[in-house]
Coordinates of C-alpha atoms in Angstrom, one line a residue:
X291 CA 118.4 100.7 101.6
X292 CA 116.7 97.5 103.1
X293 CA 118.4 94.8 100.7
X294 CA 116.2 92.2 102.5
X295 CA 113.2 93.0 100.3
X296 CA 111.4 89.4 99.9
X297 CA 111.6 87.9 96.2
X298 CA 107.9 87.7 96.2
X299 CA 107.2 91.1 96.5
X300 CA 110.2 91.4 93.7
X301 CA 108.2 89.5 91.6
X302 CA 105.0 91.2 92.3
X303 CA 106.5 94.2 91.5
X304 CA 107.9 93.0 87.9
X305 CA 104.3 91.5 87.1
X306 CA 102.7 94.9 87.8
X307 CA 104.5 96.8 85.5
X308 CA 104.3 94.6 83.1
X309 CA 101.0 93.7 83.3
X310 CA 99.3 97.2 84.1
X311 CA 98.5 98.5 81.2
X312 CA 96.7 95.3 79.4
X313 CA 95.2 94.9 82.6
X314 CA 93.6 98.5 82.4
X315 CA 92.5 98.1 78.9
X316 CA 90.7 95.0 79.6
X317 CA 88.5 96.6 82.6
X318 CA 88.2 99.7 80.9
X319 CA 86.3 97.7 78.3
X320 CA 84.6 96.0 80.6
X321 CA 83.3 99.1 82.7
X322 CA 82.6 100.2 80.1
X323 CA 80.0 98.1 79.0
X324 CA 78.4 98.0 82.1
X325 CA 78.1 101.9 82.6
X326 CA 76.6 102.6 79.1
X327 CA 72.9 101.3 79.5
X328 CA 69.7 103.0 77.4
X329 CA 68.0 106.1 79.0
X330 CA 65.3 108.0 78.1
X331 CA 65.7 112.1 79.3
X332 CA 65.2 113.7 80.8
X333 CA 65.0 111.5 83.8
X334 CA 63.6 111.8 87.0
X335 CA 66.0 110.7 90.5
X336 CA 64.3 106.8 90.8
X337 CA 64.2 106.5 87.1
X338 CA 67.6 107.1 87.2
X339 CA 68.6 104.9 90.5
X340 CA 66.4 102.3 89.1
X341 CA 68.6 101.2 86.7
X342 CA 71.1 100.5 88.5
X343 CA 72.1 97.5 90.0
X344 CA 71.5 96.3 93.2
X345 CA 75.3 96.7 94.4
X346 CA 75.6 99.7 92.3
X347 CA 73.0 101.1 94.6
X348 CA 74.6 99.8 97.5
X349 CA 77.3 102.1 96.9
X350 CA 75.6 104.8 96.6
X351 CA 73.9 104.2 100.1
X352 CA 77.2 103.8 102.0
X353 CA 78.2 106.9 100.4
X354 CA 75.6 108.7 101.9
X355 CA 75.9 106.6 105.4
X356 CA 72.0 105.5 104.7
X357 CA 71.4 103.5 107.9
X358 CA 69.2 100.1 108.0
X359 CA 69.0 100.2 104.1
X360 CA 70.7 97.2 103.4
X361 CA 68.2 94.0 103.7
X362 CA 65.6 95.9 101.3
X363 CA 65.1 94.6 98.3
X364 CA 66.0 96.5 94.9
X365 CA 63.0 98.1 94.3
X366 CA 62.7 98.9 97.5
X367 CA 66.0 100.0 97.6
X368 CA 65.3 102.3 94.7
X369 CA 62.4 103.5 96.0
X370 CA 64.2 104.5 99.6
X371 CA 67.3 106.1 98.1
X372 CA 65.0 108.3 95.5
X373 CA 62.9 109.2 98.8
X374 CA 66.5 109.8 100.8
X375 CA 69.0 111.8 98.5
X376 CA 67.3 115.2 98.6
X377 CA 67.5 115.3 102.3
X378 CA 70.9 115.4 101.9
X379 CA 72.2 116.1 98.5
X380 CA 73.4 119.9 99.8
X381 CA 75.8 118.1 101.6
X382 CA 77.2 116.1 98.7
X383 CA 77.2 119.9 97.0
X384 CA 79.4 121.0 99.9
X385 CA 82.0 118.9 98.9
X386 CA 82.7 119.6 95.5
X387 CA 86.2 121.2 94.4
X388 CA 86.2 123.4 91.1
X389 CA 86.5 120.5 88.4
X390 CA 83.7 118.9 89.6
X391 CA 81.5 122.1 90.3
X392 CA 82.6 123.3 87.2
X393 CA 81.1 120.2 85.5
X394 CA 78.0 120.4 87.2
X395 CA 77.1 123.5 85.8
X396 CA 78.4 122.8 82.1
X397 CA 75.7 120.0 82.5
X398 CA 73.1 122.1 83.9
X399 CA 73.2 124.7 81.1
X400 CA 72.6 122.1 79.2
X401 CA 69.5 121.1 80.2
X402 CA 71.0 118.5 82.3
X403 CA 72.1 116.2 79.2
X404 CA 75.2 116.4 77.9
X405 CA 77.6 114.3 75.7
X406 CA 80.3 112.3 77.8
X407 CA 83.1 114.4 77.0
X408 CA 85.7 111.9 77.3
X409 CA 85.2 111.7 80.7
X410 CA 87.0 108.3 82.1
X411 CA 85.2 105.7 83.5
X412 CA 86.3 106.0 87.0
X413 CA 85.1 109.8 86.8
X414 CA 81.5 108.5 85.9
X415 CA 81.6 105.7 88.5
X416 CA 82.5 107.9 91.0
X417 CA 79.7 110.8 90.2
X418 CA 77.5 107.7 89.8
X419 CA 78.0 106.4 93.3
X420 CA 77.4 109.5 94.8
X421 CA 74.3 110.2 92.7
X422 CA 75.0 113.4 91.5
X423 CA 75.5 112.4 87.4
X424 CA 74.1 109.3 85.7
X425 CA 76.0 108.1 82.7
X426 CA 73.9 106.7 79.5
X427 CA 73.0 105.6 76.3
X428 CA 70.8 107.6 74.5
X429 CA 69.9 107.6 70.4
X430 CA 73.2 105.9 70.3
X431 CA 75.3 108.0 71.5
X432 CA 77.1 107.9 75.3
X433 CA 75.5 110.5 77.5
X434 CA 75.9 111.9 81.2
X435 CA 72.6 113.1 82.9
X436 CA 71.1 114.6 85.8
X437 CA 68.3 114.0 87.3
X438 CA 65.2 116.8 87.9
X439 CA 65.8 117.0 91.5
X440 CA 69.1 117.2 91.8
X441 CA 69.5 120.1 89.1
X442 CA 67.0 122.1 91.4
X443 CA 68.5 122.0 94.9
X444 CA 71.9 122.6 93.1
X445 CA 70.1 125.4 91.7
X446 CA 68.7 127.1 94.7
X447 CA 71.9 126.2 96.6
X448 CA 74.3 127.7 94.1
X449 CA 75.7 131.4 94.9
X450 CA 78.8 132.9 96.4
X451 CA 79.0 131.3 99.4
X452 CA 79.0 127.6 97.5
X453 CA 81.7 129.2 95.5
X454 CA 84.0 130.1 98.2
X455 CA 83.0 126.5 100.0
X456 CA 84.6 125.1 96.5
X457 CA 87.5 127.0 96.6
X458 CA 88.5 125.6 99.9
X459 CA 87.7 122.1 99.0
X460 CA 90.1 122.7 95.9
X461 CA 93.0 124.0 98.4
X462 CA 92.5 121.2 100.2
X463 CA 92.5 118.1 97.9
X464 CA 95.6 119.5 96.1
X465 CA 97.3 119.5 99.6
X466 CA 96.3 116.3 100.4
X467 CA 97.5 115.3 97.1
X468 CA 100.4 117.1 97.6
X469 CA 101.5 115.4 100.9
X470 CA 100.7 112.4 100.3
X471 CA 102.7 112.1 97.1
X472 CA 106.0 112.9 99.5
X473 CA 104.7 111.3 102.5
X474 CA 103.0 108.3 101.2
X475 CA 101.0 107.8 104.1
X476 CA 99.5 110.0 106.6
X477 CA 96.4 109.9 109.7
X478 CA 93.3 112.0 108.9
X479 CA 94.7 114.1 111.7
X480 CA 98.3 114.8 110.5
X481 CA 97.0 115.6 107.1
X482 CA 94.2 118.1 108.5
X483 CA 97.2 119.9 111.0
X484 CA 99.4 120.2 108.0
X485 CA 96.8 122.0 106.0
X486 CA 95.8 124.2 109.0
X487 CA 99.6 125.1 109.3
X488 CA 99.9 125.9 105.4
X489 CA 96.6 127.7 105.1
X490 CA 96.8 129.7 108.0
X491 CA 93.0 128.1 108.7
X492 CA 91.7 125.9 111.1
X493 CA 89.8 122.4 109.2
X494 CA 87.2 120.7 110.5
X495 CA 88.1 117.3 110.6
X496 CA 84.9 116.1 109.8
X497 CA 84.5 118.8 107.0
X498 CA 87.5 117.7 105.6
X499 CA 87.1 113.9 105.6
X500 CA 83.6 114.2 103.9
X501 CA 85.6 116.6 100.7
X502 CA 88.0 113.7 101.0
X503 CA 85.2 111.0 100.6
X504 CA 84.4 112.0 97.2
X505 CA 87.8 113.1 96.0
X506 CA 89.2 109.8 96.5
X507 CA 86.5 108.0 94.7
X508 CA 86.9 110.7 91.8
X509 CA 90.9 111.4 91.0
X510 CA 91.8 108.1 92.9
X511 CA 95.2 109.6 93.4
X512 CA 95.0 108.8 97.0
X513 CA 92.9 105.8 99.1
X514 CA 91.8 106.0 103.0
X515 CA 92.2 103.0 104.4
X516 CA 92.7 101.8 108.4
X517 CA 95.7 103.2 108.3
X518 CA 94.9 106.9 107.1
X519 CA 95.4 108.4 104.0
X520 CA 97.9 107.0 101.4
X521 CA 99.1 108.0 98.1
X522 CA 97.5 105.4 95.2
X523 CA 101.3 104.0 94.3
X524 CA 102.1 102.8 97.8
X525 CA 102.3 99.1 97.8
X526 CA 103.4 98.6 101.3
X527 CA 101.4 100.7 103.9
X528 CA 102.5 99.2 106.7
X529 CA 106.0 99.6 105.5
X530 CA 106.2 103.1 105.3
X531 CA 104.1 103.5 108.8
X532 CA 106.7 101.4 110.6
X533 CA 109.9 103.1 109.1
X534 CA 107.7 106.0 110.3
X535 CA 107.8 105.4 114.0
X536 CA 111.3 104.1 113.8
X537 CA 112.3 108.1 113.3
X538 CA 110.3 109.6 116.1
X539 CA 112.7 112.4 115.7
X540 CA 112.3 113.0 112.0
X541 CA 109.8 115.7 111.3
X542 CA 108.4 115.5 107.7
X543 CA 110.0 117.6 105.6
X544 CA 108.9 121.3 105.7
X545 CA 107.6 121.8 101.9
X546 CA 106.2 124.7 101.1
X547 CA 102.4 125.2 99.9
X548 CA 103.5 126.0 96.4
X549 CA 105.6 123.0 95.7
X550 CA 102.8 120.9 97.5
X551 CA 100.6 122.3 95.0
X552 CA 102.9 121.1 92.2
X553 CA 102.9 118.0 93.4
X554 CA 99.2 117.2 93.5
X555 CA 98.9 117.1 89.6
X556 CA 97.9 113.1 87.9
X557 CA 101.5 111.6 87.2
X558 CA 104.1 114.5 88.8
X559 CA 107.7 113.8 88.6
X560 CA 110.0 115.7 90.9
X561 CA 112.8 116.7 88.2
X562 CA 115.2 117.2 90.3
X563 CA 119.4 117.8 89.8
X564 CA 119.7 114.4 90.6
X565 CA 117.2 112.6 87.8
X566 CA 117.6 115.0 85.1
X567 CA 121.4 114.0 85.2
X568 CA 120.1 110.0 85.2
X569 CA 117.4 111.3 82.2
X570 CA 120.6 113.0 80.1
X571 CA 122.8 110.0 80.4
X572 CA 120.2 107.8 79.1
X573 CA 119.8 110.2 76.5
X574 CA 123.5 109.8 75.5
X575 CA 122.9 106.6 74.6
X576 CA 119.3 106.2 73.2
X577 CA 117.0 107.7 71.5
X578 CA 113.6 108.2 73.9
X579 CA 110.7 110.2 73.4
X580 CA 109.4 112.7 76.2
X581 CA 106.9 110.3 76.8
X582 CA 109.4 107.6 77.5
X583 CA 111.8 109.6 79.7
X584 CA 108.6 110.8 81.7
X585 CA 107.2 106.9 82.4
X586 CA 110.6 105.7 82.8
X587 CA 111.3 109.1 85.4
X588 CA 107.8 108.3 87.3
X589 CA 108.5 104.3 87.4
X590 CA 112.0 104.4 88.7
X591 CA 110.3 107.4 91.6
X592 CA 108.1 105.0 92.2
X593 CA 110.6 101.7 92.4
X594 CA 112.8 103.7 95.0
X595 CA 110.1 104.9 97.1
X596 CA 108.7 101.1 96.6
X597 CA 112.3 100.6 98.4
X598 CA 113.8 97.8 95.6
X599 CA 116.8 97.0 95.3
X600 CA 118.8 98.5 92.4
X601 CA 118.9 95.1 90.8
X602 CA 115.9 95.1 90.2
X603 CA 115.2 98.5 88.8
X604 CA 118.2 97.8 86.3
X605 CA 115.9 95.1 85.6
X606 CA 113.0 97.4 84.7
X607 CA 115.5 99.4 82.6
X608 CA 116.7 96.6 80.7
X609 CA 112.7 95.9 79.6
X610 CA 113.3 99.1 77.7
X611 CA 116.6 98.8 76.7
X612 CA 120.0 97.0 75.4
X613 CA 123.3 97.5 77.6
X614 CA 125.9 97.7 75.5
X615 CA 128.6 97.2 77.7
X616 CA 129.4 95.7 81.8
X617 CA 131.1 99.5 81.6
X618 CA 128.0 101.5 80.7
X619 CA 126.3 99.0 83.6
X620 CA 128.9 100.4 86.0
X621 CA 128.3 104.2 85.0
X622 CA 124.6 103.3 85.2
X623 CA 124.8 101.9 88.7
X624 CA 126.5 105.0 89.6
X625 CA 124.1 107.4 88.1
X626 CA 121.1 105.3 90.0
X627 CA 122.5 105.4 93.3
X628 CA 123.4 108.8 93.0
X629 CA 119.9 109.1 92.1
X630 CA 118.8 107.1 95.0
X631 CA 120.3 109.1 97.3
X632 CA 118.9 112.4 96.6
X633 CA 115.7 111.5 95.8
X634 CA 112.4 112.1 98.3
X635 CA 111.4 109.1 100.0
X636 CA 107.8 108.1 101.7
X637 CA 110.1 106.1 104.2
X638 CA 111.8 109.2 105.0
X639 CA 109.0 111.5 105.9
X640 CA 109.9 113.2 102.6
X641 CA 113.4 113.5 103.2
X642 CA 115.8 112.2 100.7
X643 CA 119.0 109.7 102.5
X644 CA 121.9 112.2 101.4
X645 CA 119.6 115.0 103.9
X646 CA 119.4 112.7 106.4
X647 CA 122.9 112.1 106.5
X648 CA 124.2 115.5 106.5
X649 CA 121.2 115.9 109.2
X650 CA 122.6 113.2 111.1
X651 CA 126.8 114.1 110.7
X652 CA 126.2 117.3 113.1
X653 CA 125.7 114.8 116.0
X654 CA 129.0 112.7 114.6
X655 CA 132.2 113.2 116.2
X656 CA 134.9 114.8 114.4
X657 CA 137.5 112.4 112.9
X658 CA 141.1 112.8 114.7
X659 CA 143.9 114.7 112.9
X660 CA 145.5 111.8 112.5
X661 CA 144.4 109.9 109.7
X662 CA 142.9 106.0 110.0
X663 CA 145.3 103.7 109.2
X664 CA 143.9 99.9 108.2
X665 CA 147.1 97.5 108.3
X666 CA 145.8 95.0 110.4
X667 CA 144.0 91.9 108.8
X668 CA 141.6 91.7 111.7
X669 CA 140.3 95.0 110.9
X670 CA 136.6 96.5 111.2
X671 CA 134.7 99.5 109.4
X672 CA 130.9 100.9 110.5
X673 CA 128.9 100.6 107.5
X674 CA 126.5 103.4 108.1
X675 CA 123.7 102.5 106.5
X676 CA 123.3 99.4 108.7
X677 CA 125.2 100.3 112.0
X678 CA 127.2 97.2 111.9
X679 CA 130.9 96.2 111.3
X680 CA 132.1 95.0 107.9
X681 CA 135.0 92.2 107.3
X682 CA 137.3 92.4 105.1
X683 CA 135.4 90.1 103.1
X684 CA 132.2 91.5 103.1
X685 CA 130.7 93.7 100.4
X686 CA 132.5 97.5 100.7
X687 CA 129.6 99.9 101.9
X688 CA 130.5 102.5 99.3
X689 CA 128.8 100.3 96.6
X690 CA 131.4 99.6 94.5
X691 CA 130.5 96.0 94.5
X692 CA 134.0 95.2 95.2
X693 CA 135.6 93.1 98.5
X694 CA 135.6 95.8 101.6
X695 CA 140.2 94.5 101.9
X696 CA 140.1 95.3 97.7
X697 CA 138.5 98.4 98.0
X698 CA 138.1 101.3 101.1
X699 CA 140.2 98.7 103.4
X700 CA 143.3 98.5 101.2

């Protein structure tokens, strides 16, 4: 593990989660207010766009890739877009997975009006900015619409080959999902061979990357930036893509389709051996609820595939809890690094450090018969994390925290 992370991203890190969930409150309410804005329905497509504001409509034009759009003014803008948004509305259709589709119809049966749900803000932004529901206030109450239009091409489009289309768009977000929560970042391309491999079907990259469009604006459980795709909890992108091409030799780890599935779910925790040991000992010792043994599971994940420094996940513990003891810190410590080391990493192509280890000890040569012997006061140790010597007065590489001449050099 790199201990060199800088104390301003420490920091950072410490601020976030503390900080997250006011901060979400406040621009939930804030959204919120701004999303929720009298209607009268049913509504017709530039009655609907109308509303809106200008950069609200701007969104919705660089979601459709509407060229030579953006100098117009907004009721121009309105007008164009209303003109603009049948023509290609199938293709917005096309890349719909089974929640969304699923939604559609509900709201269709309904005469195209229908309460909100509970549908999240980010939900109704993101069917918003690709102008297939509108959300609004009607009589009071929070609606979501759909315009006249748009409930007849969906209409006339809508039959067993849209379902099938659906399925596959399904498949492959929860893949993407999937991959990206173990890989933490990944090119367009990587992502579309790995599906082809798993599927047993060729994907059309530019298929793909138009289902992917949407996706991320809706479930924002992964972004696409310059650098590819990346899972919504990576901090450092460029990070991970450098430790990546420091292990040319590293494949990504061979999951299968069914636990990539698993791990495309909102908030997965990979329970493995390893962290329902570190769960139980915390259990020894306090009383948490399942919710607070699932965030503090998904946190610490998230803080090791972050790469920080134990210190400062003991730090994050200690927000939730009392140590009673420098003993119980010492059995902690252990737990966590065992932890640490078996746990998946994005810096590790999805392998976890103990696998790599093992991976790389079959390329090790075997240790003499003859046992080491360490008399002299001069004398040097490989610490193999770092490939480089350790004193006798350095820091022992097995962790104990301990002097390398009062510890594994005595």
């Amino acid at each position: 593990m790199d201990e060199k992370i800088d104390r301003k991203t420490e920091a950072a890190l410490i601020r976030a989660l503390e900080n997250a969930k006011a901060f979400s409150k406040q621009l939930q309410e804030n959204r919120e207010k701004r999303l929720w804005k009298k209607v009268d329905v049913p509504c017709s497509l530039y009655d609907a766009i109308s509303r809106l504001t200008k950069a609200e409509m701007d969104i919705i034009r660089k979601n459709y890739d509407f060229k030579n759009l953006s100098t117009l003014k907004k009721a121009e803008l309105a007008a164009e877009l209303a003109r603009l948004i049948p023509l290609k509305f199938k293709k917005i259709i096309y890349t719909l997975d089974q929640s969304r589709y699923d939604f559609i119809k509900i709201t269709i049966k309904n005469s195209g009006v229908i309460s909100d749900m509970g549908i999240s803000v980010s939900n109704a932004e993101a069917f918003m900015g690709f102008s297939v529901i509108f959300p609004g206030l009607y009589d009071g109450q929070k609606i979501l619409f759909m315009p006249n239009e748009l409930i007849d091409i969906f209409s006339m489009i809508d039959s067993s080959e849209l379902e099938n289309i659906v399925q596959r768009n399904t498949e492959w977000i929860r893949l993407t999902h999937g991959l990206l929560y173990h890989y933490g970042v990944m090119s367009a391309w990587n992502v579309k061979k790995k599906i082809s491999e798993l599927t047993g079907q060729d994907v059309d990259i530019l298929e793909f990357m138009n289902v992917m469009s949407f996706a991320c604006c809706f479930y924002e459980q992964v972004r696409y930036t310059s650098y590819g795709y990346q899972d919504a909890r990576v901090f450092d992108v460029k990070k991970i893509i450098e430790e990546h091409r420091m292990r040319p030799d590293v494949e990504y780890y061979p999951f299968t389709k069914k636990l990539l599935l698993k791990a495309s779910s909102p908030n997965y925790i990979d329970k493995t051996p390893e962290m329902n040991r570190f769960i139980s000992f915390l259990l020894n010792h306090y009383r948490l609820s399942d919710q607070e043994t699932n965030e503090i599971a998904l946190q610490i994940t998230n803080m090791i595939n972050a790469d920080s420094k134990p210190t400062l996940i003991i730090q994050y513990l200690q927000s939730w809890m009392e140590f009673p003891s420098f003993e119980f810190v010492q059995q902690l410590t252990a737990k966590l690094m065992e932890l640490y080391n078996n746990t998946r990493q994005w810096v590790l192509k999805g392998h976890t450090p103990n696998e790599l280890f093992q991976e790389e000890r079959k390329y090790l040569k075997p240790l003499p018969s003859e046992p080491f012997k360490v008399s002299q006061q001069n004398s040097k140790v490989i610490d193999l994390q770092t490939h480089t010597k350790v004193g006798r007065n350095d820091p022992c590489p097995c962790g104990s925290g301990k002097k390398y001449k009062k510890c594994c050099g005595r």
